[in-house]
mmCIF file of C-alpha atoms in Angstrom:
data_model
loop_
_atom_site.group_PDB
_atom_site.id
_atom_site.type_symbol
_atom_site.label_atom_id
_atom_site.label_comp_id
_atom_site.label_asym_id
_atom_site.label_seq_id
_atom_site.Cartn_x
_atom_site.Cartn_y
_atom_site.Cartn_z
ATOM 1 C CA ILE Z 76 -65.605 -12.945 -4.163
ATOM 2 C CA SER Z 77 -66.306 -12.825 -0.453
ATOM 3 C CA ALA Z 78 -68.703 -15.004 1.532
ATOM 4 C CA ASN Z 79 -69.638 -16.267 4.967
ATOM 5 C CA GLY Z 80 -68.531 -19.852 4.458
ATOM 6 C CA SER Z 81 -70.625 -21.054 1.526
ATOM 7 C CA ALA Z 82 -73.437 -18.520 2.124
ATOM 8 C CA ASN Z 83 -74.014 -14.856 1.280
ATOM 9 C CA GLY Z 84 -71.520 -14.661 -1.579
ATOM 10 C CA ILE Z 85 -70.655 -11.204 -2.904
ATOM 11 C CA LEU Z 86 -68.872 -10.539 -6.186
ATOM 12 C CA TRP Z 87 -66.757 -7.356 -6.003
ATOM 13 C CA ALA Z 88 -65.817 -5.570 -9.232
ATOM 14 C CA VAL Z 89 -64.158 -2.281 -10.157
ATOM 15 C CA GLN Z 90 -65.337 -0.229 -13.103
ATOM 16 C CA ASN Z 91 -62.297 1.374 -14.718
ATOM 17 C CA SER Z 92 -63.244 4.913 -15.758
ATOM 18 C CA SER Z 93 -62.109 8.492 -15.148
ATOM 19 C CA SER Z 94 -63.773 8.163 -11.743
ATOM 20 C CA ALA Z 95 -63.455 4.472 -10.800
ATOM 21 C CA VAL Z 96 -66.461 2.734 -9.233
ATOM 22 C CA LEU Z 97 -66.530 -0.212 -6.818
ATOM 23 C CA HIS Z 98 -69.551 -2.490 -7.318
ATOM 24 C CA ALA Z 99 -70.861 -5.371 -5.189
ATOM 25 C CA TYR Z 100 -73.284 -7.953 -6.614
ATOM 26 C CA VAL Z 101 -75.085 -10.975 -5.199
ATOM 27 C CA ALA Z 102 -72.743 -13.766 -6.340
ATOM 28 C CA ASP Z 103 -75.479 -16.054 -7.657
ATOM 29 C CA ASN Z 104 -77.552 -13.239 -9.250
ATOM 30 C CA LEU Z 105 -75.373 -10.627 -10.937
ATOM 31 C CA THR Z 106 -78.418 -8.541 -11.860
ATOM 32 C CA GLN Z 107 -78.792 -7.628 -8.167
ATOM 33 C CA GLU Z 108 -76.357 -4.872 -7.217
ATOM 34 C CA LEU Z 109 -75.800 -4.481 -3.472
ATOM 35 C CA TYR Z 110 -73.402 -1.539 -3.470
ATOM 36 C CA ASN Z 111 -72.021 1.083 -5.808
ATOM 37 C CA SER Z 112 -69.394 3.572 -4.613
ATOM 38 C CA ASN Z 113 -71.176 6.336 -6.547
ATOM 39 C CA GLN Z 114 -74.309 5.970 -4.365
ATOM 40 C CA ALA Z 115 -73.090 7.730 -1.214
ATOM 41 C CA ALA Z 116 -74.115 11.337 -0.677
ATOM 42 C CA LYS Z 117 -71.655 14.119 -1.552
ATOM 43 C CA GLY Z 118 -69.238 11.691 -3.230
ATOM 44 C CA ARG Z 119 -68.157 10.197 0.116
ATOM 45 C CA ASP Z 120 -67.053 6.874 -1.432
ATOM 46 C CA HIS Z 121 -65.356 8.186 -4.594
ATOM 47 C CA PHE Z 122 -61.773 7.020 -4.717
ATOM 48 C CA GLY Z 123 -60.261 8.632 -7.780
ATOM 49 C CA ALA Z 124 -59.296 7.750 -11.299
ATOM 50 C CA GLY Z 125 -59.393 4.222 -12.628
ATOM 51 C CA ASN Z 126 -56.374 2.082 -13.316
ATOM 52 C CA LYS Z 127 -55.970 -0.784 -15.739
ATOM 53 C CA PHE Z 128 -55.136 -3.418 -13.106
ATOM 54 C CA MET Z 129 -57.412 -2.575 -10.156
ATOM 55 C CA VAL Z 130 -58.400 -5.738 -8.279
ATOM 56 C CA PRO Z 131 -60.590 -5.580 -5.163
ATOM 57 C CA THR Z 132 -59.060 -7.507 -2.257
ATOM 58 C CA ILE Z 133 -61.139 -8.571 0.746
ATOM 59 C CA ALA Z 134 -59.550 -8.942 4.191
ATOM 60 C CA ASN Z 135 -60.765 -8.530 7.774
ATOM 61 C CA GLY Z 136 -64.232 -7.314 6.769
ATOM 62 C CA LYS Z 137 -62.961 -4.595 4.436
ATOM 63 C CA VAL Z 138 -62.495 -4.231 0.695
ATOM 64 C CA TYR Z 139 -59.229 -2.704 -0.524
ATOM 65 C CA VAL Z 140 -58.649 -1.329 -4.010
ATOM 66 C CA GLY Z 141 -55.277 -0.180 -5.272
ATOM 67 C CA THR Z 142 -55.413 3.144 -7.092
ATOM 68 C CA PRO Z 143 -52.808 4.978 -9.181
ATOM 69 C CA ASN Z 144 -51.776 6.944 -6.071
ATOM 70 C CA GLY Z 145 -52.574 4.728 -3.078
ATOM 71 C CA VAL Z 146 -55.068 2.274 -1.623
ATOM 72 C CA ALA Z 147 -58.780 2.879 -1.038
ATOM 73 C CA ALA Z 148 -60.344 0.989 1.897
ATOM 74 C CA PHE Z 149 -64.073 0.311 2.146
ATOM 75 C CA GLY Z 150 -65.881 -0.945 5.230
ATOM 76 C CA LEU Z 151 -68.622 -0.180 7.691
ATOM 77 C CA LEU Z 152 -68.781 3.389 8.970
ATOM 78 C CA LYS Z 153 -68.203 3.786 12.687
#
């Protein structure tokens, strides 16, 4: 979970499948999805196959997800 103090909480979750998916939900309303790594055009945010122990880690405004072959980093495009 990431948040701005006690406001704007986001629950980050990884869907383990043949093509793993990073999801972001409003922390106090899990029916409201904010982000899905399958949404970007032309597969821009796809990060490969799933792994049994993938845990999203939030640091310095980015979300990092370990993959079977490396680390995927998600953040604002510049």
